[in-house]
PDB file of C-alpha atoms in Angstrom:
ATOM      1  CA  MET O  89      81.202  18.466 192.310  1.00 66.00           C
ATOM      2  CA  ILE O  90      84.096  18.421 194.780  1.00 80.00           C
ATOM      3  CA  LYS O  91      83.543  16.178 197.778  1.00 89.00           C
ATOM      4  CA  LEU O  92      84.277  18.077 200.974  1.00 93.00           C
ATOM      5  CA  THR O  93      86.581  16.587 203.581  1.00 96.00           C
ATOM      6  CA  ILE O  94      87.820  17.763 206.970  1.00 97.00           C
ATOM      7  CA  ASN O  95      91.384  17.873 208.238  1.00 97.00           C
ATOM      8  CA  ASN O  96      90.444  17.032 211.819  1.00 95.00           C
ATOM      9  CA  ALA O  97      94.000  17.573 213.054  1.00 95.00           C
ATOM     10  CA  LYS O  98      93.727  21.289 212.176  1.00 97.00           C
ATOM     11  CA  THR O  99      90.020  21.791 212.802  1.00 97.00           C
ATOM     12  CA  HIS O 100      89.011  19.900 215.949  1.00 96.00           C
ATOM     13  CA  LEU O 101      90.422  19.135 219.355  1.00 91.00           C
ATOM     14  CA  PRO O 102      91.297  15.411 219.592  1.00 83.00           C
ATOM     15  CA  LEU O 103      88.424  13.408 221.110  1.00 74.00           C
ATOM     16  CA  LYS O 104      90.615  12.222 223.980  1.00 74.00           C
ATOM     17  CA  LYS O 105      90.955  15.870 225.015  1.00 76.00           C
ATOM     18  CA  ALA O 106      87.327  16.823 224.325  1.00 76.00           C
ATOM     19  CA  LYS O 107      85.446  14.075 226.098  1.00 79.00           C
ATOM     20  CA  GLY O 108      81.860  14.311 227.288  1.00 86.00           C
ATOM     21  CA  THR O 109      78.390  15.035 225.998  1.00 88.00           C
ATOM     22  CA  TYR O 110      77.446  17.823 223.621  1.00 87.00           C
ATOM     23  CA  GLN O 111      76.224  19.808 226.629  1.00 90.00           C
ATOM     24  CA  ALA O 112      79.548  19.321 228.464  1.00 91.00           C
ATOM     25  CA  ARG O 113      81.536  20.414 225.418  1.00 92.00           C
ATOM     26  CA  THR O 114      79.289  23.422 224.957  1.00 92.00           C
ATOM     27  CA  ARG O 115      79.935  24.428 228.567  1.00 94.00           C
ATOM     28  CA  LYS O 116      83.673  24.020 227.971  1.00 94.00           C
ATOM     29  CA  ALA O 117      83.446  26.311 224.928  1.00 95.00           C
ATOM     30  CA  ALA O 118      81.624  28.916 227.030  1.00 96.00           C
ATOM     31  CA  GLU O 119      84.309  28.650 229.718  1.00 96.00           C
ATOM     32  CA  LEU O 120      87.076  29.251 227.160  1.00 96.00           C
ATOM     33  CA  ASN O 121      85.177  32.249 225.814  1.00 97.00           C
ATOM     34  CA  ASP O 122      84.782  33.629 229.336  1.00 97.00           C
ATOM     35  CA  GLN O 123      88.496  33.222 229.983  1.00 97.00           C
ATOM     36  CA  PHE O 124      89.324  34.943 226.707  1.00 98.00           C
ATOM     37  CA  PHE O 125      87.017  37.860 227.562  1.00 97.00           C
ATOM     38  CA  GLU O 126      88.555  38.258 231.021  1.00 96.00           C
ATOM     39  CA  ASN O 127      91.986  38.605 229.400  1.00 97.00           C
ATOM     40  CA  LEU O 128      90.684  40.873 226.646  1.00 96.00           C
ATOM     41  CA  LYS O 129      88.512  43.421 228.457  1.00 94.00           C
ATOM     42  CA  GLY O 130      91.340  45.306 230.169  1.00 94.00           C
ATOM     43  CA  THR O 131      93.079  46.078 226.881  1.00 94.00           C
ATOM     44  CA  PHE O 132      90.546  48.807 226.011  1.00 93.00           C
ATOM     45  CA  VAL O 133      91.657  51.066 228.843  1.00 90.00           C
ATOM     46  CA  TYR O 134      93.651  53.232 226.406  1.00 87.00           C
ATOM     47  CA  GLY O 135      91.117  53.179 223.597  1.00 90.00           C
ATOM     48  CA  ASN O 136      90.539  50.946 220.588  1.00 93.00           C
ATOM     49  CA  LEU O 137      92.480  47.677 220.368  1.00 95.00           C
ATOM     50  CA  SER O 138      94.876  46.654 217.601  1.00 95.00           C
ATOM     51  CA  LEU O 139      93.963  43.535 215.673  1.00 95.00           C
ATOM     52  CA  ASN O 140      97.429  42.120 216.346  1.00 95.00           C
ATOM     53  CA  ILE O 141      97.053  42.254 220.139  1.00 96.00           C
ATOM     54  CA  PHE O 142      93.529  40.831 219.888  1.00 97.00           C
ATOM     55  CA  SER O 143      94.840  37.921 217.818  1.00 97.00           C
ATOM     56  CA  GLN O 144      97.714  37.235 220.219  1.00 97.00           C
ATOM     57  CA  ILE O 145      95.365  37.063 223.203  1.00 97.00           C
ATOM     58  CA  LEU O 146      92.849  34.854 221.397  1.00 98.00           C
ATOM     59  CA  LYS O 147      95.445  32.326 220.256  1.00 96.00           C
ATOM     60  CA  LYS O 148      96.466  31.727 223.881  1.00 96.00           C
ATOM     61  CA  PHE O 149      93.093  30.013 224.320  1.00 96.00           C
ATOM     62  CA  VAL O 150      92.895  28.216 220.973  1.00 96.00           C
ATOM     63  CA  PRO O 151      94.426  24.701 221.022  1.00 93.00           C
ATOM     64  CA  LYS O 152      97.847  24.571 219.351  1.00 93.00           C
ATOM     65  CA  ASN O 153      96.734  22.109 216.678  1.00 94.00           C
ATOM     66  CA  ILE O 154      93.992  24.411 215.357  1.00 97.00           C
ATOM     67  CA  ASN O 155      94.690  26.424 212.222  1.00 97.00           C
ATOM     68  CA  LEU O 156      93.192  29.881 212.771  1.00 98.00           C
ATOM     69  CA  GLU O 157      93.561  33.012 210.661  1.00 97.00           C
ATOM     70  CA  VAL O 158      92.284  36.285 212.135  1.00 97.00           C
ATOM     71  CA  ILE O 159      91.621  38.885 209.438  1.00 96.00           C
ATOM     72  CA  ALA O 160      90.523  42.527 209.459  1.00 95.00           C
ATOM     73  CA  ASP O 161      87.282  43.425 207.706  1.00 92.00           C
ATOM     74  CA  PRO O 162      86.789  47.219 207.514  1.00 90.00           C
ATOM     75  CA  ASP O 163      83.719  46.881 205.284  1.00 85.00           C
ATOM     76  CA  THR O 164      81.336  45.363 207.833  1.00 85.00           C
ATOM     77  CA  ILE O 165      80.086  45.836 211.376  1.00 85.00           C
ATOM     78  CA  LYS O 166      79.673  42.101 211.875  1.00 90.00           C
ATOM     79  CA  SER O 167      82.181  39.479 212.942  1.00 95.00           C
ATOM     80  CA  TYR O 168      82.139  36.016 211.356  1.00 94.00           C
ATOM     81  CA  THR O 169      83.652  32.602 211.971  1.00 96.00           C
ATOM     82  CA  SER O 170      83.977  30.657 208.736  1.00 96.00           C
ATOM     83  CA  LEU O 171      85.601  27.396 207.693  1.00 96.00           C
ATOM     84  CA  TYR O 172      88.916  27.623 205.858  1.00 96.00           C
ATOM     85  CA  LEU O 173      88.424  25.612 202.663  1.00 95.00           C
ATOM     86  CA  ASP O 174      91.321  24.906 200.317  1.00 94.00           C
ATOM     87  CA  ASN O 175      91.033  24.463 196.535  1.00 92.00           C
ATOM     88  CA  LYS O 176      90.719  20.677 196.933  1.00 93.00           C
ATOM     89  CA  GLY O 177      87.634  20.925 199.105  1.00 94.00           C
ATOM     90  CA  LYS O 178      89.376  20.187 202.398  1.00 96.00           C
ATOM     91  CA  ILE O 179      88.516  22.138 205.539  1.00 97.00           C
ATOM     92  CA  ASN O 180      91.814  23.091 207.171  1.00 97.00           C
ATOM     93  CA  GLY O 181      90.716  25.209 210.117  1.00 97.00           C
ATOM     94  CA  TYR O 182      88.958  28.527 210.547  1.00 98.00           C
ATOM     95  CA  ILE O 183      88.924  32.169 209.491  1.00 98.00           C
ATOM     96  CA  LEU O 184      87.766  34.774 211.991  1.00 98.00           C
ATOM     97  CA  SER O 185      86.748  38.075 210.361  1.00 97.00           C
ATOM     98  CA  ILE O 186      86.877  41.087 212.671  1.00 97.00           C
ATOM     99  CA  PRO O 187      85.282  44.515 212.004  1.00 96.00           C
ATOM    100  CA  VAL O 188      87.897  47.265 212.338  1.00 95.00           C
ATOM    101  CA  ASP O 189      88.084  51.028 211.898  1.00 92.00           C
ATOM    102  CA  SER O 190      90.230  52.977 209.427  1.00 89.00           C
ATOM    103  CA  GLU O 191      93.276  52.437 211.673  1.00 91.00           C
ATOM    104  CA  ASN O 192      92.781  48.672 211.711  1.00 90.00           C
ATOM    105  CA  LYS O 193      91.619  48.771 215.331  1.00 95.00           C
ATOM    106  CA  ILE O 194      88.717  47.197 217.208  1.00 96.00           C
ATOM    107  CA  SER O 195      86.118  49.228 219.082  1.00 93.00           C
ATOM    108  CA  LYS O 196      84.770  48.046 222.429  1.00 92.00           C
ATOM    109  CA  PHE O 197      81.304  48.584 220.989  1.00 90.00           C
ATOM    110  CA  GLN O 198      81.945  45.568 218.729  1.00 93.00           C
ATOM    111  CA  ILE O 199      82.928  43.200 221.534  1.00 94.00           C
ATOM    112  CA  GLY O 200      79.513  41.599 221.968  1.00 94.00           C
ATOM    113  CA  ASN O 201      79.375  40.759 218.282  1.00 94.00           C
ATOM    114  CA  ILE O 202      82.984  39.535 218.173  1.00 97.00           C
ATOM    115  CA  LEU O 203      82.582  37.347 221.250  1.00 97.00           C
ATOM    116  CA  GLN O 204      79.652  35.661 219.508  1.00 96.00           C
ATOM    117  CA  SER O 205      82.079  34.603 216.783  1.00 97.00           C
ATOM    118  CA  THR O 206      84.747  33.381 219.196  1.00 98.00           C
ATOM    119  CA  LEU O 207      82.109  31.320 221.008  1.00 97.00           C
ATOM    120  CA  GLU O 208      81.221  29.695 217.688  1.00 97.00           C
ATOM    121  CA  LEU O 209      84.923  29.056 217.077  1.00 98.00           C
ATOM    122  CA  PHE O 210      85.402  27.305 220.424  1.00 97.00           C
ATOM    123  CA  THR O 211      82.144  25.380 220.037  1.00 96.00           C
ATOM    124  CA  ARG O 212      83.095  24.029 216.609  1.00 96.00           C
ATOM    125  CA  ILE O 213      86.595  23.107 217.791  1.00 97.00           C
ATOM    126  CA  LEU O 214      85.152  21.090 220.679  1.00 96.00           C
ATOM    127  CA  ASN O 215      82.186  19.588 218.802  1.00 94.00           C
ATOM    128  CA  PRO O 216      83.279  17.825 215.587  1.00 92.00           C
ATOM    129  CA  LYS O 217      79.696  16.736 214.877  1.00 89.00           C
ATOM    130  CA  ILE O 218      78.718  20.289 213.937  1.00 92.00           C
ATOM    131  CA  ASN O 219      81.154  20.460 211.016  1.00 94.00           C
ATOM    132  CA  ASN O 220      80.795  16.762 210.173  1.00 92.00           C
ATOM    133  CA  ARG O 221      77.017  16.943 209.818  1.00 87.00           C
ATOM    134  CA  GLY O 222      77.210  20.068 207.679  1.00 87.00           C
ATOM    135  CA  VAL O 223      79.771  18.487 205.356  1.00 90.00           C
ATOM    136  CA  ASN O 224      77.761  15.250 205.241  1.00 86.00           C
ATOM    137  CA  SER O 225      74.638  17.131 204.124  1.00 81.00           C
ATOM    138  CA  ILE O 226      76.528  18.935 201.365  1.00 83.00           C
ATOM    139  CA  ASN O 227      78.273  15.780 200.129  1.00 84.00           C
ATOM    140  CA  LYS O 228      74.960  13.922 199.961  1.00 78.00           C
ATOM    141  CA  ASN O 229      73.496  16.829 198.015  1.00 68.00           C
ATOM    142  CA  ILE O 230      70.719  17.233 200.568  1.00 58.00           C
ATOM    143  CA  ASN O 231      71.732  20.741 201.575  1.00 52.00           C
ATOM    144  CA  ASN O 232      68.878  21.961 199.387  1.00 62.00           C
ATOM    145  CA  SER O 233      67.160  25.327 199.235  1.00 70.00           C
ATOM    146  CA  ASN O 234      64.444  24.142 201.610  1.00 71.00           C
ATOM    147  CA  GLN O 235      67.006  23.766 204.376  1.00 71.00           C
ATOM    148  CA  GLN O 236      68.103  27.369 203.902  1.00 74.00           C
ATOM    149  CA  LYS O 237      64.500  28.567 203.866  1.00 79.00           C
ATOM    150  CA  LEU O 238      63.857  26.621 207.067  1.00 79.00           C
ATOM    151  CA  SER O 239      66.947  28.101 208.734  1.00 75.00           C
ATOM    152  CA  ASN O 240      65.848  31.601 207.691  1.00 81.00           C
ATOM    153  CA  ILE O 241      62.443  31.120 209.328  1.00 83.00           C
ATOM    154  CA  ILE O 242      63.992  29.844 212.555  1.00 79.00           C
ATOM    155  CA  CYS O 243      66.250  32.903 212.705  1.00 79.00           C
ATOM    156  CA  SER O 244      63.361  35.302 212.138  1.00 87.00           C
ATOM    157  CA  SER O 245      60.233  36.334 214.004  1.00 88.00           C
ATOM    158  CA  LYS O 246      58.105  34.209 211.652  1.00 89.00           C
ATOM    159  CA  THR O 247      56.179  31.299 213.153  1.00 89.00           C
ATOM    160  CA  LEU O 248      57.268  27.755 212.328  1.00 90.00           C
ATOM    161  CA  THR O 249      54.417  25.237 212.327  1.00 92.00           C
ATOM    162  CA  GLU O 250      54.588  21.468 212.074  1.00 93.00           C
ATOM    163  CA  THR O 251      52.759  21.643 208.733  1.00 93.00           C
ATOM    164  CA  ALA O 252      55.338  24.054 207.322  1.00 90.00           C
ATOM    165  CA  LEU O 253      58.167  21.898 208.650  1.00 92.00           C
ATOM    166  CA  ASP O 254      56.699  18.808 206.973  1.00 92.00           C
ATOM    167  CA  ASN O 255      56.438  20.719 203.696  1.00 89.00           C
ATOM    168  CA  TYR O 256      60.097  21.736 203.836  1.00 87.00           C
ATOM    169  CA  LEU O 257      61.118  18.134 204.485  1.00 89.00           C
ATOM    170  CA  SER O 258      58.744  16.533 201.967  1.00 88.00           C
ATOM    171  CA  VAL O 259      61.367  16.127 199.215  1.00 84.00           C
ATOM    172  CA  ASN O 260      63.745  14.165 201.472  1.00 86.00           C
ATOM    173  CA  THR O 261      63.961  10.551 202.554  1.00 89.00           C
ATOM    174  CA  ASN O 262      63.844   9.773 206.268  1.00 90.00           C
ATOM    175  CA  PRO O 263      67.643   9.376 206.561  1.00 89.00           C
ATOM    176  CA  GLU O 264      68.063  12.713 204.785  1.00 86.00           C
ATOM    177  CA  LYS O 265      65.484  14.313 207.075  1.00 89.00           C
ATOM    178  CA  ILE O 266      67.433  13.067 210.101  1.00 90.00           C
ATOM    179  CA  ASP O 267      70.675  14.553 208.765  1.00 87.00           C
ATOM    180  CA  LEU O 268      69.003  17.870 207.955  1.00 86.00           C
ATOM    181  CA  LEU O 269      67.212  18.185 211.286  1.00 90.00           C
ATOM    182  CA  GLN O 270      70.309  17.235 213.258  1.00 89.00           C
ATOM    183  CA  ASN O 271      72.361  19.759 211.328  1.00 87.00           C
ATOM    184  CA  ILE O 272      69.838  22.591 211.724  1.00 87.00           C
ATOM    185  CA  ARG O 273      69.336  21.777 215.407  1.00 89.00           C
ATOM    186  CA  TYR O 274      73.067  22.110 216.114  1.00 89.00           C
ATOM    187  CA  ILE O 275      73.273  25.385 214.215  1.00 88.00           C
ATOM    188  CA  MET O 276      70.184  26.843 215.924  1.00 89.00           C
ATOM    189  CA  LYS O 277      71.438  25.936 219.394  1.00 91.00           C
ATOM    190  CA  LEU O 278      74.743  27.551 218.525  1.00 92.00           C
ATOM    191  CA  LYS O 279      72.994  30.719 217.300  1.00 90.00           C
ATOM    192  CA  LEU O 280      70.918  30.932 220.484  1.00 92.00           C
ATOM    193  CA  ASN O 281      74.031  30.638 222.652  1.00 93.00           C
ATOM    194  CA  LYS O 282      75.766  33.275 220.542  1.00 93.00           C
ATOM    195  CA  TYR O 283      72.932  35.799 220.892  1.00 92.00           C
ATOM    196  CA  ARG O 284      72.833  35.355 224.661  1.00 91.00           C
ATOM    197  CA  THR O 285      76.610  35.563 224.911  1.00 92.00           C
ATOM    198  CA  GLY O 286      76.969  38.675 222.780  1.00 92.00           C
ATOM    199  CA  ASN O 287      74.497  40.692 224.808  1.00 93.00           C
ATOM    200  CA  LYS O 288      76.086  39.574 228.075  1.00 94.00           C
ATOM    201  CA  TYR O 289      79.638  40.562 227.118  1.00 95.00           C
ATOM    202  CA  GLN O 290      78.603  43.851 225.521  1.00 94.00           C
ATOM    203  CA  LYS O 291      76.708  44.870 228.640  1.00 92.00           C
ATOM    204  CA  GLU O 292      79.676  43.961 230.846  1.00 93.00           C
ATOM    205  CA  ILE O 293      82.287  45.880 228.866  1.00 92.00           C
ATOM    206  CA  GLU O 294      80.083  48.980 228.598  1.00 90.00           C
ATOM    207  CA  LYS O 295      79.602  48.870 232.361  1.00 90.00           C
ATOM    208  CA  LEU O 296      83.366  48.578 232.854  1.00 90.00           C
ATOM    209  CA  TYR O 297      84.146  51.627 230.682  1.00 88.00           C
ATOM    210  CA  ARG O 298      81.054  53.636 231.459  1.00 81.00           C
ATOM    211  CA  TYR O 299      81.262  57.416 231.200  1.00 71.00           C
ATOM    212  CA  LYS O 300      78.739  60.254 230.888  1.00 61.00           C
ATOM    213  CA  ASN O 301      76.677  60.248 227.671  1.00 67.00           C
ATOM    214  CA  MET O 302      78.523  57.162 226.394  1.00 72.00           C
ATOM    215  CA  PRO O 303      76.779  55.580 223.395  1.00 79.00           C
ATOM    216  CA  LYS O 304      75.757  51.951 223.712  1.00 82.00           C
ATOM    217  CA  ALA O 305      75.551  49.112 221.235  1.00 82.00           C
ATOM    218  CA  GLU O 306      72.035  47.953 220.442  1.00 83.00           C
ATOM    219  CA  PRO O 307      71.419  44.533 222.051  1.00 85.00           C
ATOM    220  CA  VAL O 308      70.233  41.709 219.810  1.00 84.00           C
ATOM    221  CA  LYS O 309      66.500  41.225 220.430  1.00 86.00           C
ATOM    222  CA  TYR O 310      66.714  37.502 219.808  1.00 88.00           C
ATOM    223  CA  THR O 311      63.729  36.549 221.993  1.00 90.00           C
ATOM    224  CA  THR O 312      61.403  37.656 219.191  1.00 90.00           C
ATOM    225  CA  TYR O 313      62.767  34.767 217.111  1.00 90.00           C
ATOM    226  CA  LYS O 314      61.332  32.195 219.560  1.00 91.00           C
ATOM    227  CA  ILE O 315      64.302  29.935 218.838  1.00 91.00           C
ATOM    228  CA  PRO O 316      63.816  27.622 221.883  1.00 93.00           C
ATOM    229  CA  GLN O 317      60.251  26.843 220.797  1.00 93.00           C
ATOM    230  CA  LYS O 318      61.385  26.207 217.231  1.00 93.00           C
ATOM    231  CA  ILE O 319      64.217  23.945 218.380  1.00 93.00           C
ATOM    232  CA  LYS O 320      61.687  21.985 220.442  1.00 94.00           C
ATOM    233  CA  LEU O 321      59.565  21.432 217.331  1.00 95.00           C
ATOM    234  CA  LEU O 322      62.636  20.273 215.368  1.00 94.00           C
ATOM    235  CA  GLU O 323      63.554  17.820 218.134  1.00 95.00           C
ATOM    236  CA  GLN O 324      60.009  16.450 218.311  1.00 96.00           C
ATOM    237  CA  LYS O 325      59.997  15.874 214.559  1.00 96.00           C
ATOM    238  CA  LEU O 326      63.473  14.333 214.707  1.00 96.00           C
ATOM    239  CA  ALA O 327      62.426  11.908 217.454  1.00 96.00           C
ATOM    240  CA  GLU O 328      59.331  10.971 215.446  1.00 95.00           C
ATOM    241  CA  ILE O 329      61.327  10.176 212.299  1.00 95.00           C
ATOM    242  CA  ILE O 330      64.028   8.243 214.189  1.00 95.00           C
ATOM    243  CA  LYS O 331      61.322   6.156 215.886  1.00 92.00           C
ATOM    244  CA  GLU O 332      59.768   5.450 212.499  1.00 90.00           C
ATOM    245  CA  GLU O 333      63.105   4.351 211.019  1.00 87.00           C
ATOM    246  CA  ARG O 334      63.873   2.101 213.989  1.00 87.00           C
ATOM    247  CA  GLY O 335      60.434   0.539 213.587  1.00 80.00           C
ATOM    248  CA  LYS O 336      61.291  -0.383 210.002  1.00 77.00           C
ATOM    249  CA  THR O 337      64.541  -2.012 211.140  1.00 66.00           C
ATOM    250  CA  SER O 338      62.859  -4.076 213.854  1.00 58.00           C
ATOM    251  CA  VAL O 339      60.256  -5.363 211.360  1.00 53.00           C
ATOM    252  CA  GLN O 340      63.022  -6.497 209.001  1.00 54.00           C
TER     253      GLN O 340
END
């Protein structure tokens, strides 16, 4: 199995330029996304936007050291931010997939979805721990199927109980549980911010270009997922396990 590594120079903003807590960096990512949207929204005045112009505007807000490839994806209605992985298992930046029409252009009705992906891009650039924890879990071979099942429940309307959470974590040691919970917590907080962001931007751009009988994109009904409550349960369990591990250390 190839051990994954990260080329931080092409994937993350240097720590000296991205100082502060996770919350402060998350706010900075949201600010960059807001600035990008303010520069982007006026470009739809003449209709759908070319991918080339979109990419040029976006890269004005992406730090120069970051390797970013923006690609057209005509076969989906969803936008995605993914890690660019070379054949040696090294992460060398990001790939942003953008839904386009038959003329390789972007509709304003996709903006909410696309701005979710750019928020994830900025958040990962400013928060190295998100990528580092994910890679760490994979390299330790603890990115097991239970983690995926747990993530699927958190991103659905299904209820997550403490008993179910304990069952999903039962095959892992305490250090592995800490890694898994930290990793899932970061991803869930990112998803929650993305859902909120997407709806906000989509509503704003539809208001800007409103006309009679204009169709509207369906907002993401993320509140049914109860993500804040599920994150709270994850954090409670994480604190419990960390306390237990620290207790073992103090006894030794």
